[in-house]
Amino acid sequence: MTPQNPVMRICISCRKTYDRKNLLKITKDYNQGLMFQKGMGRSAYICKSKKCYSDSKIKKKLQKALKTFLEPEFIEIFEKEITSYNDYPNKGI
Ligand SMILES: [Zn+2]
């Protein structure tokens, strides 16, 4: 089996490039609003480094990347999402 080329995306916080599988994708879906790891629309990627998701400027960066206003509640959900996502060992199935 030939391994597929990973899809590389840039973390909006540290601006480093990562394999998409190792990033949390936040999408402003056309119909359903903000979603994690799915949805169609403008997306932002963020790596799982604590430095990035707990950055005090992360909300501003996300708002800019998604061109939307984010409620304070969103940041709470986002932090829960990315920390729970962190618990899974990064090995795939
Ligand atoms: Zn990062």
PDB file of C-alpha atoms and ligand atoms in Angstrom:
ATOM      1  CA  MET A   1       0.000   0.000   0.000  1.00  0.00           C
ATOM      2  CA  THR A   2       1.313   3.421  -0.885  1.00  0.00           C
ATOM      3  CA  PRO A   3       0.673   5.970   1.818  1.00  0.00           C
ATOM      4  CA  GLN A   4      -1.362   8.887   0.610  1.00  0.00           C
ATOM      5  CA  ASN A   5       0.138  12.296   0.732  1.00  0.00           C
ATOM      6  CA  PRO A   6      -1.084  14.014   3.852  1.00  0.00           C
ATOM      7  CA  VAL A   7      -3.205  17.101   3.406  1.00  0.00           C
ATOM      8  CA  MET A   8      -1.310  19.930   5.006  1.00  0.00           C
ATOM      9  CA  ARG A   9      -2.979  22.879   6.687  1.00  0.00           C
ATOM     10  CA  ILE A  10      -1.713  25.855   8.661  1.00  0.00           C
ATOM     11  CA  CYS A  11      -2.572  26.379  12.320  1.00  0.00           C
ATOM     12  CA  ILE A  12      -4.113  29.849  12.620  1.00  0.00           C
ATOM     13  CA  SER A  13      -2.285  30.424  15.875  1.00  0.00           C
ATOM     14  CA  CYS A  14       1.324  29.290  15.446  1.00  0.00           C
ATOM     15  CA  ARG A  15       1.218  29.417  11.607  1.00  0.00           C
ATOM     16  CA  LYS A  16       2.993  26.075  11.404  1.00  0.00           C
ATOM     17  CA  THR A  17       1.985  23.511   8.835  1.00  0.00           C
ATOM     18  CA  TYR A  18       0.573  20.202  10.012  1.00  0.00           C
ATOM     19  CA  ASP A  19      -1.093  17.122   8.627  1.00  0.00           C
ATOM     20  CA  ARG A  20      -4.799  17.933   8.609  1.00  0.00           C
ATOM     21  CA  LYS A  21      -5.474  14.849  10.740  1.00  0.00           C
ATOM     22  CA  ASN A  22      -3.605  16.479  13.608  1.00  0.00           C
ATOM     23  CA  LEU A  23      -5.563  19.706  13.551  1.00  0.00           C
ATOM     24  CA  LEU A  24      -8.964  20.679  14.858  1.00  0.00           C
ATOM     25  CA  LYS A  25     -11.042  22.085  12.040  1.00  0.00           C
ATOM     26  CA  ILE A  26     -13.572  24.771  12.832  1.00  0.00           C
ATOM     27  CA  THR A  27     -16.040  25.540  10.084  1.00  0.00           C
ATOM     28  CA  LYS A  28     -18.628  28.205   9.758  1.00  0.00           C
ATOM     29  CA  ASP A  29     -21.169  26.068   7.973  1.00  0.00           C
ATOM     30  CA  TYR A  30     -23.474  27.801   5.480  1.00  0.00           C
ATOM     31  CA  ASN A  31     -26.581  26.345   7.081  1.00  0.00           C
ATOM     32  CA  GLN A  32     -25.707  25.058  10.502  1.00  0.00           C
ATOM     33  CA  GLY A  33     -23.368  27.646  11.906  1.00  0.00           C
ATOM     34  CA  LEU A  34     -20.146  26.771  13.655  1.00  0.00           C
ATOM     35  CA  MET A  35     -19.062  23.149  13.591  1.00  0.00           C
ATOM     36  CA  PHE A  36     -16.048  21.114  14.545  1.00  0.00           C
ATOM     37  CA  GLN A  37     -14.368  18.712  12.130  1.00  0.00           C
ATOM     38  CA  LYS A  38     -17.235  18.928   9.633  1.00  0.00           C
ATOM     39  CA  GLY A  39     -19.440  21.317   7.737  1.00  0.00           C
ATOM     40  CA  MET A  40     -19.150  23.264   4.522  1.00  0.00           C
ATOM     41  CA  GLY A  41     -17.965  26.823   4.502  1.00  0.00           C
ATOM     42  CA  ARG A  42     -15.118  28.970   5.677  1.00  0.00           C
ATOM     43  CA  SER A  43     -12.771  26.944   7.858  1.00  0.00           C
ATOM     44  CA  ALA A  44      -9.923  27.499  10.238  1.00  0.00           C
ATOM     45  CA  TYR A  45      -7.492  24.936  11.555  1.00  0.00           C
ATOM     46  CA  ILE A  46      -5.799  24.912  14.891  1.00  0.00           C
ATOM     47  CA  CYS A  47      -3.194  22.521  16.227  1.00  0.00           C
ATOM     48  CA  LYS A  48      -3.569  20.719  19.525  1.00  0.00           C
ATOM     49  CA  SER A  49      -0.769  22.529  21.265  1.00  0.00           C
ATOM     50  CA  LYS A  50      -1.959  24.096  24.501  1.00  0.00           C
ATOM     51  CA  LYS A  51      -0.010  27.206  23.646  1.00  0.00           C
ATOM     52  CA  CYS A  52      -2.231  27.666  20.624  1.00  0.00           C
ATOM     53  CA  TYR A  53      -5.713  26.916  21.870  1.00  0.00           C
ATOM     54  CA  SER A  54      -5.270  28.678  25.178  1.00  0.00           C
ATOM     55  CA  ASP A  55      -3.765  31.743  23.542  1.00  0.00           C
ATOM     56  CA  SER A  56      -5.514  34.868  24.769  1.00  0.00           C
ATOM     57  CA  LYS A  57      -5.768  36.073  21.188  1.00  0.00           C
ATOM     58  CA  ILE A  58      -7.280  32.860  19.862  1.00  0.00           C
ATOM     59  CA  LYS A  59     -10.802  34.240  19.793  1.00  0.00           C
ATOM     60  CA  LYS A  60      -9.702  37.219  17.719  1.00  0.00           C
ATOM     61  CA  LYS A  61      -7.727  34.994  15.411  1.00  0.00           C
ATOM     62  CA  LEU A  62     -10.683  32.677  14.942  1.00  0.00           C
ATOM     63  CA  GLN A  63     -13.055  35.548  14.327  1.00  0.00           C
ATOM     64  CA  LYS A  64     -10.728  36.920  11.701  1.00  0.00           C
ATOM     65  CA  ALA A  65     -10.188  33.545  10.058  1.00  0.00           C
ATOM     66  CA  LEU A  66     -13.867  32.675  10.009  1.00  0.00           C
ATOM     67  CA  LYS A  67     -15.033  36.232   9.373  1.00  0.00           C
ATOM     68  CA  THR A  68     -17.677  35.915  12.026  1.00  0.00           C
ATOM     69  CA  PHE A  69     -18.500  37.047  15.530  1.00  0.00           C
ATOM     70  CA  LEU A  70     -17.911  34.401  18.175  1.00  0.00           C
ATOM     71  CA  GLU A  71     -19.967  34.279  21.345  1.00  0.00           C
ATOM     72  CA  PRO A  72     -18.001  33.804  24.596  1.00  0.00           C
ATOM     73  CA  GLU A  73     -19.811  30.447  24.909  1.00  0.00           C
ATOM     74  CA  PHE A  74     -18.233  29.334  21.691  1.00  0.00           C
ATOM     75  CA  ILE A  75     -14.745  29.636  23.149  1.00  0.00           C
ATOM     76  CA  GLU A  76     -15.775  27.463  26.102  1.00  0.00           C
ATOM     77  CA  ILE A  77     -17.125  24.801  23.769  1.00  0.00           C
ATOM     78  CA  PHE A  78     -14.058  25.105  21.608  1.00  0.00           C
ATOM     79  CA  GLU A  79     -11.734  24.561  24.570  1.00  0.00           C
ATOM     80  CA  LYS A  80     -13.704  21.516  25.689  1.00  0.00           C
ATOM     81  CA  GLU A  81     -13.664  20.165  22.184  1.00  0.00           C
ATOM     82  CA  ILE A  82      -9.943  20.584  21.641  1.00  0.00           C
ATOM     83  CA  THR A  83      -8.990  19.243  25.071  1.00  0.00           C
ATOM     84  CA  SER A  84     -11.159  16.137  24.715  1.00  0.00           C
ATOM     85  CA  TYR A  85      -9.752  15.659  21.238  1.00  0.00           C
ATOM     86  CA  ASN A  86      -6.310  15.802  22.815  1.00  0.00           C
ATOM     87  CA  ASP A  87      -7.072  12.791  24.975  1.00  0.00           C
ATOM     88  CA  TYR A  88      -7.179  10.467  22.021  1.00  0.00           C
ATOM     89  CA  PRO A  89      -3.851   8.957  21.152  1.00  0.00           C
ATOM     90  CA  ASN A  90      -2.836  10.172  17.770  1.00  0.00           C
ATOM     91  CA  LYS A  91      -2.494   6.799  16.131  1.00  0.00           C
ATOM     92  CA  GLY A  92      -5.541   6.389  13.971  1.00  0.00           C
ATOM     93  CA  ILE A  93      -7.340   3.077  13.915  1.00  0.00           C
TER      94      ILE A  93
HETATM   95 ZN    ZN B   1      -0.622  25.913  16.543  1.00  0.00          ZN
END
